[in-house]
Amino acid sequence: MSTENNNTPNNSQVQSTDNALSEQDKQKQEMEAELAEAGEIFNTLFSTRKPKDGWAGISSGLKSVGKGTVAGVASLIAQPIAGAQEGGVKGFFGGLATGVASAVALPLTGVCVGAYQVGRGVANSVEAMNASNAGMQWDSDKREWVFYHLSKEKEEVETLEAELNAKKTGSTTTNVVGMDEKKVKDRKYYDMLGVSTNASGGDIKKAYYKEARKCHPDKCPDDPEAAAKFQALGHAYQILSNEKTRASYDKNGIPDSSSSADANLENEIDPLVFFAVMFGSHLVEPYVGELWIATTADTMIKDAMETQSNMDLENMSEEQAAQMLAGKASNNAEMMLKQRKREVKCALNLREKIVPFMEAKDEEAKEAFAAMMKEEAEKIADTSFGATFLVTIGFALQVEGEEFLGFQKSAFGVGGHAARIKKQRKSMANNFKIFGAGINAATTGRKAMKEMETVQREIEEKKREKLERDGANNAGESKKDDSSPHVELDEEQARIAQQKMEETIPALLELAWAINIRDITKTLRHACKKLFTDADVPMPTRIQRAEAVRVIGNEFYSIGKARGGEQYDIKKDMDDVKARAEVAVMTTMAKAQGQEVDTKDTEDLIRQAKNMRAEVEKMSAENAKAGEEEKKN
C-alpha cells in the first residue's frame, strides 16, 4: 500500500508540472510574438519580394542597401540617447555598444539582401523576356506573370460594383432579374420609379429621369394632375437617392423629414453634371470618361453631408465612430472602383471606335477612317475647351500607340524607349504646371481674402462714423430712418466681395484644368495598356489596335494644335468661363427636376449668357460715361 502511494504523484507534483508546462507555453508564445515582430521589422526595412527582372532586382537591392545604412546610422544616434535617459552614464555606454553593433549589422544585412535580390532579378530576366514576348503582364500584387483579359476585367468590375451597391443598400443580393428582392416595410416609392428594392443609386437616378420626362408638366399640358405626379416622383427620388433616408424608409416606411432637405440639396448639386457643362466634356466623354475633378467633388459632397449628419462627435459611441470610419473607407474603395471602371470603359469605347480601321481591307479604307476622325475632331474643336481637350487626348493616344509599336516593331525597342522618354518629358512639364498653378491659386486666394478683410474693415468704419455723425445731428430731434445708407454700404460690400471672388476664378480654373490634363493622360495610359495587352486577341491584332489608336491621336493632336489648344489661356476668355459657370448651375438644377438638357441646348444657353453679359457690361459702361459727362457739365 505504501509502495502505491510512493509511485502515485500527489496534487502538488501535478500542479508543479502544470505550472512548468504553462510557463513553457508562455515563453514559447512570447518567442513567437518576438519573432513575428522581428519579421515585420525586417520586411519593412528590406524588400524580399520576387523581383520582376534584372532592373527590378537592382532597384530592390539598392533600396535594401540604402534602408539598411539609414537604419544603422539612426540606431547609432538613437540607442545611446535612449540608454542615457533610462540608465544614466551606464545606460549611455550600453546603448552606444548596441548602436555600434546595429550600425555594422544593419548595413551589412542590407548589402546581403540587396545582393540576393539582384541575383534573383537576373535569374528572372529570362522568364521576364519570354513572358513579355508572349504578351503577358506582370501582376505586382501576385508577383507573377499573367495574361490580361479585357473582357474578364469588365466582368470583375461589374461584379465588384454590384457587391458594393448591395452592401451600401444593406442588401445581401445583387439586382439580378429572377432573384428575391430585399424585404422592405413599404415599396411605394420603388414602384413609383419602377425599380427593384435592390436597385443601385445609378439605377434609381436613371429611372427617375425616365419617369420624370413622362409626367413633367411641360410635357403633359392636358393632364391637370401632372404637377402633383411630378412633385410626388421627385419626393420619392429624394428619399431613395440618399443612403440615410433610403435606409430609414426601408426599415420604417416613413421618410426621415430632417434628412429630406439634405437629400434635396445633394441631388440638386450634381458635380458630374456641373463640371461636364463647365468644361464642355460631353463630346470627349467616350474617350476620357467622367472627369476626376467631378467624381472627386461628388464624393466630397457626400462625405460632407454624412459628416454633417454625424456632427455630435463627442457623444458618438465607439461603434458609431467605427461605422463612420468604415463608411469613409468604403467611399475610398468606391472611388478606386469608379476609376477602374472608367479606364475599362474607355478601353472598350476605343475598341469600338477603331472597328472600321480593324476591318479595313486596303489603304483607302484606312484613309477614310482617318478622315472620319478628323471630322470628329473638328466638331470637338468648335466647343469651349475643345482644342485643349484634343491636344491632351491626341498626344496621349499618339504616344501610347508609338510606345507599344516601338517595342514590338523597332530593333531593340528603340522606338518604344523614344516614345517613353517623350511621354515622361511631357508628364514632368504637366507636373510643373500643376505645381505652379497651385502656388498661384493659393497666393491669389490669400491676397483676395486679405483685400476683402481690408475693405470690410473700411466699410465697417464708415458705418460707425455715419452712425456717430447721424446721432450728433439728430440729437433732440425725432430719429430718422437711416436704413438706406446702411443698405447701400452692405450692397457695396457684397459687390466688392463678388469682384474679389471673381478675380480668383481664373487661378482656380487654371489649377483645375492642369489637374484635368494629368487625370486624362493617366486614364488614357491605363486604357491603352488594357487595349494593347488584351490576351483575348493575338499579337498582330493588338499591333493593329495600336496603329488605329495612333491614327486617332495624330488627327486629334493636329486639329487641336491648329486651333490653339496648346496655348489656351483661361484668363483671356473670362466672359466665356463666367457664362459656362452660370449655365452649368442652371443645367444642374434643371436635370435635378427631371428636365432633359442636351449638349446643343447648353452650348446655345452659354452663347446667350455670354451675349447678355456683354450687353450688360456695355450698358454699364455707357451709363458710367454718361454720369461722368453730367458731372462735368
XYZ file of C-alpha atoms in Angstrom:
633
model
C 0.000 0.000 0.000
C 2.832 2.304 0.874
C 4.531 1.429 -2.411
C 1.486 2.556 -4.376
C 1.443 5.852 -2.531
C 5.114 6.444 -3.336
C 4.594 5.758 -7.078
C 1.440 7.855 -7.376
C 2.110 11.600 -7.914
C 0.401 13.845 -5.398
C -1.558 17.027 -6.173
C 1.384 19.338 -5.525
C 3.548 17.466 -8.020
C 0.795 17.635 -10.669
C 0.314 21.342 -10.014
C 4.062 21.947 -10.291
C 4.208 20.084 -13.603
C 1.243 22.063 -14.969
C 2.857 25.346 -13.937
C 6.093 24.369 -15.644
C 4.222 23.473 -18.844
C 2.231 26.704 -18.649
C 5.442 28.699 -18.234
C 6.970 26.914 -21.231
C 3.903 27.686 -23.353
C 4.036 31.300 -22.267
C 7.711 31.574 -23.150
C 7.042 29.877 -26.476
C 4.229 32.337 -27.289
C 6.397 35.287 -26.315
C 9.215 33.991 -28.509
C 6.842 33.519 -31.440
C 5.493 37.058 -30.942
C 9.034 38.467 -30.854
C 9.970 36.539 -33.992
C 6.833 37.793 -35.758
C 7.637 41.380 -34.730
C 11.230 40.975 -35.878
C 9.956 39.597 -39.182
C 7.699 42.602 -39.676
C 10.579 44.990 -38.957
C 12.822 43.045 -41.335
C 10.218 43.117 -44.121
C 9.715 46.843 -43.533
C 13.431 47.569 -43.850
C 14.331 45.090 -46.583
C 12.330 44.086 -49.645
C 12.414 40.340 -50.292
C 9.517 40.156 -52.747
C 10.134 38.424 -56.055
C 11.623 40.966 -58.499
C 10.169 41.250 -61.977
C 13.507 41.210 -63.827
C 17.126 42.295 -63.523
C 16.337 46.000 -63.396
C 13.725 45.441 -60.694
C 16.244 43.304 -58.762
C 18.854 46.064 -58.926
C 16.282 48.640 -57.797
C 15.173 46.409 -54.910
C 18.782 45.720 -53.942
C 19.738 49.386 -53.874
C 16.692 50.167 -51.731
C 17.659 47.464 -49.235
C 21.259 48.746 -49.007
C 20.025 52.324 -48.577
C 17.460 51.423 -45.927
C 19.965 49.294 -44.008
C 22.523 52.111 -43.981
C 19.991 54.733 -42.868
C 18.607 52.424 -40.156
C 22.147 51.696 -38.896
C 23.022 55.396 -38.636
C 19.714 56.134 -36.912
C 20.325 53.332 -34.416
C 23.849 54.600 -33.705
C 22.418 58.010 -32.799
C 19.231 56.936 -31.023
C 20.408 54.000 -28.884
C 22.902 55.975 -26.690
C 20.332 58.731 -26.114
C 17.649 56.221 -25.125
C 20.109 54.386 -22.877
C 21.166 57.610 -21.127
C 17.541 58.517 -20.432
C 16.897 55.130 -18.827
C 20.217 54.337 -17.085
C 22.341 57.451 -16.997
C 26.052 57.096 -17.869
C 25.941 53.317 -17.676
C 22.894 53.241 -19.915
C 24.609 55.598 -22.363
C 27.583 53.269 -22.869
C 25.275 50.252 -23.065
C 23.220 51.989 -25.712
C 26.391 53.053 -27.531
C 27.532 49.439 -27.725
C 24.127 48.382 -29.069
C 24.130 51.281 -31.552
C 27.591 50.426 -32.881
C 26.553 46.794 -33.329
C 23.407 47.868 -35.183
C 25.373 50.368 -37.304
C 27.525 47.484 -38.515
C 24.909 44.739 -38.700
C 22.072 46.605 -40.462
C 24.089 47.919 -43.464
C 25.745 44.506 -43.809
C 22.323 42.845 -43.795
C 21.143 45.361 -46.386
C 24.092 44.512 -48.644
C 23.396 40.778 -48.312
C 19.673 41.182 -49.022
C 20.476 43.537 -51.906
C 22.880 41.047 -53.473
C 20.256 38.335 -53.040
C 17.597 40.470 -54.780
C 19.940 41.361 -57.647
C 20.706 37.684 -58.158
C 17.015 36.786 -58.152
C 16.268 39.593 -60.594
C 18.973 38.497 -63.010
C 17.737 34.922 -62.770
C 14.175 36.091 -63.526
C 15.224 38.151 -66.577
C 14.918 35.244 -68.991
C 11.433 34.455 -67.691
C 10.505 38.150 -67.936
C 11.721 38.383 -71.538
C 9.844 35.263 -72.614
C 6.676 36.279 -70.787
C 6.776 39.801 -72.234
C 7.278 38.468 -75.760
C 4.304 36.173 -75.211
C 2.149 39.199 -74.337
C 1.908 38.508 -70.611
C 1.734 41.220 -67.932
C 3.428 41.442 -64.556
C 0.982 41.316 -61.630
C 2.663 43.378 -58.905
C 0.296 42.034 -56.217
C 0.684 38.342 -57.002
C 4.324 38.813 -58.110
C 3.857 36.667 -61.181
C 3.352 36.930 -64.950
C -0.257 36.591 -66.121
C -2.319 37.005 -69.260
C -4.595 40.065 -69.101
C -8.143 39.809 -70.495
C -10.162 42.990 -71.020
C -13.488 41.140 -71.086
C -12.627 39.376 -67.821
C -11.790 42.644 -66.062
C -15.077 44.120 -67.298
C -16.937 41.269 -65.604
C -14.877 41.666 -62.426
C -15.639 45.394 -62.236
C -19.360 44.802 -62.763
C -19.382 42.144 -60.026
C -17.494 44.384 -57.574
C -19.827 47.278 -58.335
C -22.896 45.121 -57.722
C -21.457 43.869 -54.426
C -20.623 47.419 -53.332
C -24.118 48.658 -54.171
C -25.658 45.727 -52.322
C -23.525 46.474 -49.265
C -24.435 50.182 -49.338
C -28.161 49.463 -49.528
C -27.956 46.769 -46.864
C -28.907 44.033 -49.305
C -27.453 40.532 -49.336
C -28.283 40.056 -53.007
C -27.487 41.952 -56.146
C -30.018 43.459 -58.504
C -30.398 40.485 -60.805
C -33.567 39.531 -62.614
C -35.216 36.491 -61.069
C -33.626 36.843 -57.609
C -35.653 37.591 -54.494
C -35.861 41.295 -53.733
C -34.810 42.843 -50.450
C -37.667 42.957 -47.955
C -38.793 46.486 -47.066
C -41.689 47.776 -44.995
C -43.129 49.886 -47.827
C -42.218 49.667 -51.534
C -44.455 52.501 -52.782
C -41.547 54.748 -53.776
C -39.805 51.876 -55.552
C -42.958 51.165 -57.529
C -43.332 54.848 -58.445
C -39.867 54.761 -60.023
C -40.351 51.256 -61.387
C -37.177 49.810 -59.820
C -36.278 46.846 -57.669
C -35.726 47.230 -53.940
C -32.156 46.085 -54.703
C -31.645 48.861 -57.263
C -28.333 50.725 -57.161
C -28.056 54.501 -56.885
C -27.329 54.739 -60.599
C -30.393 52.649 -61.478
C -32.589 54.889 -59.307
C -31.259 58.050 -60.937
C -31.799 56.662 -64.460
C -35.327 55.543 -63.578
C -36.145 58.949 -62.121
C -35.001 60.824 -65.229
C -37.021 58.418 -67.380
C -40.233 58.692 -65.351
C -39.869 62.448 -64.765
C -39.843 63.108 -68.500
C -43.130 61.234 -68.820
C -45.046 63.266 -66.218
C -43.304 66.655 -66.419
C -45.967 69.416 -66.557
C -44.399 70.900 -69.693
C -44.681 67.517 -71.425
C -48.270 66.921 -70.252
C -50.168 70.229 -70.619
C -53.536 68.415 -70.840
C -53.056 66.476 -67.594
C -54.204 68.551 -64.559
C -52.537 66.048 -62.185
C -49.157 66.157 -63.920
C -47.687 68.696 -61.478
C -48.727 66.634 -58.458
C -47.361 63.426 -60.013
C -44.097 65.157 -60.845
C -43.754 66.509 -57.299
C -44.505 63.101 -55.744
C -41.993 61.445 -58.054
C -39.344 63.985 -57.078
C -40.011 63.333 -53.392
C -39.665 59.578 -53.909
C -36.365 60.149 -55.702
C -35.071 62.386 -52.913
C -35.729 59.649 -50.362
C -34.327 56.711 -52.340
C -31.277 58.503 -53.751
C -29.938 59.329 -50.289
C -28.469 56.345 -48.413
C -29.581 57.510 -44.982
C -33.194 58.344 -45.867
C -33.465 55.220 -48.000
C -32.354 53.015 -45.098
C -34.891 54.730 -42.835
C -37.650 54.286 -45.435
C -36.794 50.606 -45.967
C -36.959 49.969 -42.230
C -39.854 52.191 -41.130
C -41.747 53.091 -44.282
C -41.687 56.722 -43.119
C -39.112 59.104 -44.614
C -36.818 60.998 -42.273
C -38.000 64.565 -42.850
C -34.888 66.054 -41.219
C -32.710 64.422 -43.842
C -35.055 65.206 -46.716
C -33.736 68.732 -47.117
C -30.165 67.461 -47.095
C -31.028 64.891 -49.718
C -32.702 67.560 -51.829
C -29.606 69.762 -51.645
C -27.340 66.857 -52.509
C -29.464 65.908 -55.525
C -29.604 69.458 -56.862
C -25.829 69.883 -56.592
C -24.643 67.262 -59.061
C -20.915 67.826 -59.716
C -20.912 65.294 -62.550
C -23.368 67.446 -64.496
C -21.845 70.773 -63.393
C -18.266 70.014 -64.477
C -19.385 68.281 -67.673
C -21.069 71.548 -68.706
C -18.367 73.763 -67.210
C -15.578 72.131 -69.211
C -17.706 71.018 -72.163
C -16.604 67.393 -71.834
C -19.740 65.786 -73.317
C -18.237 65.160 -76.751
C -14.994 63.700 -75.390
C -16.582 61.622 -72.627
C -16.338 58.382 -74.691
C -12.566 58.884 -74.712
C -11.903 60.181 -71.179
C -14.969 59.180 -69.155
C -16.188 61.306 -66.256
C -13.571 63.827 -65.188
C -11.703 63.070 -61.966
C -12.466 66.518 -60.602
C -16.202 65.833 -60.991
C -16.195 62.411 -59.301
C -13.973 63.749 -56.505
C -16.297 66.696 -55.884
C -19.269 64.322 -55.886
C -17.624 62.137 -53.220
C -16.594 65.165 -51.142
C -20.167 66.470 -51.097
C -21.449 63.073 -49.980
C -18.808 62.960 -47.246
C -19.749 66.464 -46.126
C -23.432 65.533 -45.962
C -22.605 62.395 -43.976
C -20.306 64.289 -41.604
C -22.951 66.946 -41.073
C -25.451 64.279 -40.071
C -22.935 62.963 -37.510
C -21.800 66.275 -36.026
C -22.260 65.154 -32.403
C -18.818 63.553 -32.275
C -18.394 63.961 -28.523
C -21.418 61.804 -27.716
C -20.722 59.332 -30.506
C -20.130 55.760 -29.344
C -17.072 53.775 -30.401
C -19.285 51.604 -32.576
C -20.782 54.653 -34.330
C -17.329 56.161 -34.842
C -16.093 52.871 -36.278
C -19.072 52.782 -38.625
C -18.325 56.328 -39.805
C -14.673 55.456 -40.447
C -15.768 52.302 -42.253
C -18.040 54.449 -44.397
C -15.143 56.705 -45.356
C -13.015 53.675 -46.201
C -15.901 52.410 -48.316
C -16.002 55.761 -50.137
C -12.293 55.456 -50.931
C -12.838 51.940 -52.235
C -15.758 53.236 -54.303
C -13.588 55.967 -55.838
C -10.906 53.438 -56.781
C -13.533 51.181 -58.307
C -15.013 54.113 -60.241
C -11.615 54.937 -61.710
C -11.015 51.316 -62.643
C -14.445 51.121 -64.276
C -13.725 54.370 -66.094
C -10.474 53.013 -67.532
C -12.136 49.776 -68.643
C -14.999 51.718 -70.237
C -12.566 53.988 -72.105
C -10.695 50.918 -73.388
C -13.960 49.362 -74.582
C -15.031 52.621 -76.246
C -11.690 52.834 -78.051
C -12.080 49.234 -79.163
C -15.485 50.074 -80.600
C -14.256 53.304 -82.198
C -11.432 51.605 -84.160
C -13.613 48.844 -85.656
C -13.612 50.478 -89.146
C -9.811 50.574 -89.123
C -9.587 46.954 -87.946
C -11.937 45.845 -90.740
C -10.187 47.932 -93.412
C -9.024 45.830 -96.374
C -6.835 48.445 -98.055
C -5.130 51.810 -97.520
C -8.120 53.682 -98.923
C -10.349 52.345 -96.129
C -7.737 53.337 -93.543
C -7.578 56.842 -95.013
C -11.368 57.032 -94.780
C -11.071 56.173 -91.069
C -8.529 58.967 -90.600
C -10.861 61.391 -92.394
C -13.725 60.354 -90.107
C -11.556 61.025 -87.038
C -10.559 64.414 -88.468
C -14.217 65.338 -88.930
C -14.990 64.334 -85.334
C -12.027 66.396 -84.109
C -13.343 69.443 -85.968
C -16.681 69.157 -84.158
C -14.970 68.868 -80.779
C -12.746 71.859 -81.559
C -15.819 74.062 -82.098
C -16.744 73.767 -78.384
C -15.187 75.590 -75.450
C -12.026 73.834 -74.204
C -12.408 71.601 -77.263
C -8.998 72.412 -78.751
C -7.271 71.830 -75.409
C -9.101 68.536 -74.968
C -7.952 67.490 -78.437
C -4.306 68.320 -77.737
C -4.366 66.420 -74.439
C -6.227 63.361 -75.747
C -4.363 63.390 -79.049
C -0.902 63.462 -77.512
C -1.775 60.691 -75.018
C -3.182 58.344 -77.688
C -0.382 59.173 -80.087
C 2.460 58.470 -77.663
C 0.856 55.317 -76.202
C 0.468 53.889 -79.713
C 4.043 54.846 -80.616
C 5.437 53.266 -77.450
C 3.697 49.917 -77.953
C 4.535 49.766 -81.655
C 8.113 50.836 -80.959
C 8.729 47.966 -78.555
C 7.043 45.467 -80.874
C 8.379 46.537 -84.261
C 11.636 48.500 -83.901
C 15.078 46.949 -83.346
C 15.875 46.555 -79.630
C 12.715 48.531 -78.852
C 14.410 51.841 -79.743
C 11.136 53.402 -80.887
C 9.412 52.354 -77.693
C 12.118 53.870 -75.496
C 11.999 57.107 -77.524
C 8.227 57.360 -77.088
C 8.567 56.620 -73.367
C 11.095 59.436 -72.935
C 8.787 61.770 -74.853
C 5.918 60.796 -72.566
C 7.979 61.257 -69.393
C 9.121 64.698 -70.542
C 5.509 65.743 -71.113
C 4.499 64.336 -67.724
C 7.189 66.362 -65.965
C 6.012 69.516 -67.760
C 2.426 68.848 -66.626
C 3.550 68.305 -63.035
C 5.403 71.623 -63.079
C 2.237 73.285 -64.406
C 0.183 71.825 -61.561
C 2.776 72.948 -59.028
C 2.892 76.480 -60.449
C -0.887 76.689 -60.774
C -1.288 75.502 -57.178
C 1.054 78.186 -55.854
C -0.679 80.824 -57.994
C -4.139 79.752 -56.780
C -3.054 79.794 -53.132
C -1.366 83.188 -53.494
C -4.293 84.710 -55.369
C -6.819 83.360 -52.876
C -4.842 84.621 -49.889
C -4.452 88.049 -51.499
C -8.170 88.258 -52.281
C -9.076 87.298 -48.697
C -6.783 89.979 -47.259
C -8.188 92.625 -49.610
C -11.750 91.618 -48.695
C -10.906 91.868 -44.984
C -9.385 95.334 -45.524
C -12.418 96.529 -47.463
C -14.747 95.088 -44.832
C -12.929 96.955 -42.068
C -13.127 100.192 -44.064
C -16.856 99.741 -44.666
C -17.484 98.943 -41.000
C -15.536 102.081 -40.085
C -17.698 104.130 -42.465
C -20.835 102.676 -40.868
C -19.591 103.550 -37.387
C -18.655 107.108 -38.401
C -22.020 107.620 -40.090
C -23.888 106.385 -37.032
C -21.936 108.768 -34.805
C -22.472 111.670 -37.215
C -26.194 110.967 -37.592
C -26.535 110.623 -33.826
C -24.936 114.027 -33.297
C -27.039 115.717 -35.989
C -30.286 114.209 -34.752
C -29.744 114.965 -31.052
C -33.017 116.244 -29.570
C -34.911 115.511 -32.798
C -37.039 112.575 -33.835
C -34.828 109.819 -35.188
C -34.987 109.449 -38.952
C -34.874 106.232 -40.928
C -31.207 105.656 -41.731
C -31.555 102.162 -43.160
C -30.959 103.261 -46.756
C -27.290 104.254 -46.275
C -26.679 101.004 -44.436
C -28.208 99.065 -47.286
C -26.016 100.921 -49.765
C -22.910 100.085 -47.729
C -23.946 96.419 -47.487
C -24.519 96.305 -51.232
C -21.112 97.866 -51.816
C -19.540 95.266 -49.533
C -21.285 92.454 -51.399
C -20.246 93.910 -54.757
C -16.593 94.138 -53.731
C -16.681 90.626 -52.279
C -18.098 89.306 -55.544
C -15.460 91.207 -57.516
C -12.623 89.753 -55.409
C -14.105 86.291 -55.708
C -14.266 86.600 -59.492
C -10.609 87.625 -59.527
C -9.684 84.263 -58.005
C -11.682 82.224 -60.540
C -9.005 82.208 -63.295
C -6.331 80.928 -60.910
C -8.626 78.199 -59.536
C -9.712 77.115 -63.006
C -6.107 77.092 -64.188
C -5.280 74.661 -61.375
C -8.390 72.560 -62.080
C -7.523 72.355 -65.766
C -3.906 71.343 -65.045
C -5.225 68.537 -62.832
C -7.667 67.557 -65.583
C -4.811 67.192 -68.069
C -2.865 64.868 -65.785
C -6.013 62.899 -64.987
C -6.910 62.435 -68.670
C -3.350 61.436 -69.558
C -3.195 58.855 -66.776
C -6.612 57.415 -67.616
C -5.794 57.031 -71.307
C -2.415 55.479 -70.498
C -4.113 52.743 -68.485
C -6.944 52.342 -71.016
C -4.482 51.932 -73.900
C -2.455 49.415 -71.937
C -5.596 47.350 -71.390
C -6.431 47.548 -75.091
C -2.924 46.665 -76.294
C -2.252 43.833 -73.818
C -5.650 42.157 -74.141
C -4.937 38.429 -74.439
C -8.392 37.836 -75.920
C -6.819 38.636 -79.298
C -3.461 37.616 -80.843
C -0.455 39.938 -81.004
C -0.987 41.005 -84.664
C -4.461 42.266 -83.728
C -3.043 44.185 -80.763
C -0.470 45.795 -83.040
C -3.271 46.795 -85.401
C -5.176 48.305 -82.455
C -2.141 50.395 -81.551
C -1.872 51.626 -85.149
C -5.538 52.657 -85.146
C -5.211 54.471 -81.803
C -2.150 56.297 -83.110
C -4.184 57.483 -86.111
C -6.840 58.939 -83.782
C -4.100 60.591 -81.732
C -2.467 62.132 -84.786
C -5.731 63.611 -86.084
C -6.858 64.926 -82.693
C -3.494 66.459 -81.875
C -3.037 68.158 -85.252
C -6.532 69.720 -85.196
C -6.221 70.766 -81.558
C -2.815 72.332 -82.138
C -4.058 74.194 -85.223
C -6.960 75.597 -83.149
C -4.586 76.890 -80.454
C -5.118 74.135 -77.899
C -1.510 74.263 -76.702
C -1.622 77.997 -75.923
C -5.105 78.181 -74.400
C -5.267 80.709 -71.566
C -8.340 80.712 -69.333
C -7.625 84.267 -68.190
C -8.104 85.614 -71.726
C -11.672 84.340 -72.040
C -13.239 85.007 -68.660
C -16.558 86.040 -70.219
C -16.942 82.535 -71.619
C -15.900 80.978 -68.291
C -18.456 83.023 -66.326
C -21.168 82.207 -68.835
C -20.341 78.496 -68.638
C -20.484 78.603 -64.839
C -23.942 80.218 -64.898
C -25.296 77.713 -67.409
C -23.683 74.810 -65.516
C -25.657 75.754 -62.393
C -28.874 76.152 -64.412
C -28.372 72.787 -66.142
C -27.673 71.005 -62.867
C -30.872 72.377 -61.327
C -32.910 71.571 -64.438
C -31.723 67.957 -64.569
C -32.436 67.557 -60.858
C -36.041 68.478 -61.697
C -36.230 65.844 -64.409
C -35.770 68.118 -67.423
C -33.714 66.860 -70.339
C -30.927 69.221 -71.444
C -28.626 68.051 -74.232
C -25.231 69.367 -75.298
C -26.649 71.609 -78.050
C -29.027 73.252 -75.571
C -26.213 74.014 -73.122
C -23.973 75.491 -75.807
C -26.853 77.703 -77.028
C -27.516 78.848 -73.463
C -23.819 79.628 -72.979
C -23.782 81.797 -76.100
C -26.919 83.610 -74.933
C -25.488 84.153 -71.437
C -22.242 85.433 -72.923
C -24.063 87.873 -75.214
C -26.301 89.027 -72.372
C -23.289 89.628 -70.118
C -21.632 91.624 -72.895
C -24.779 93.754 -73.312
C -24.982 94.404 -69.556
C -21.322 95.435 -69.423
C -21.818 97.689 -72.451
C -24.832 99.393 -70.845
C -22.935 99.818 -67.579
C -20.027 101.425 -69.410
C -22.383 103.777 -71.267
C -24.176 104.744 -68.036
C -20.865 105.377 -66.311
C -19.712 107.545 -69.216
C -22.988 109.475 -69.180
C -22.647 110.026 -65.434
C -19.138 111.437 -65.842
C -20.344 113.828 -68.564
C -23.172 115.064 -66.294
C -20.664 115.765 -63.533
C -18.502 117.752 -65.935
C -21.495 119.799 -67.091
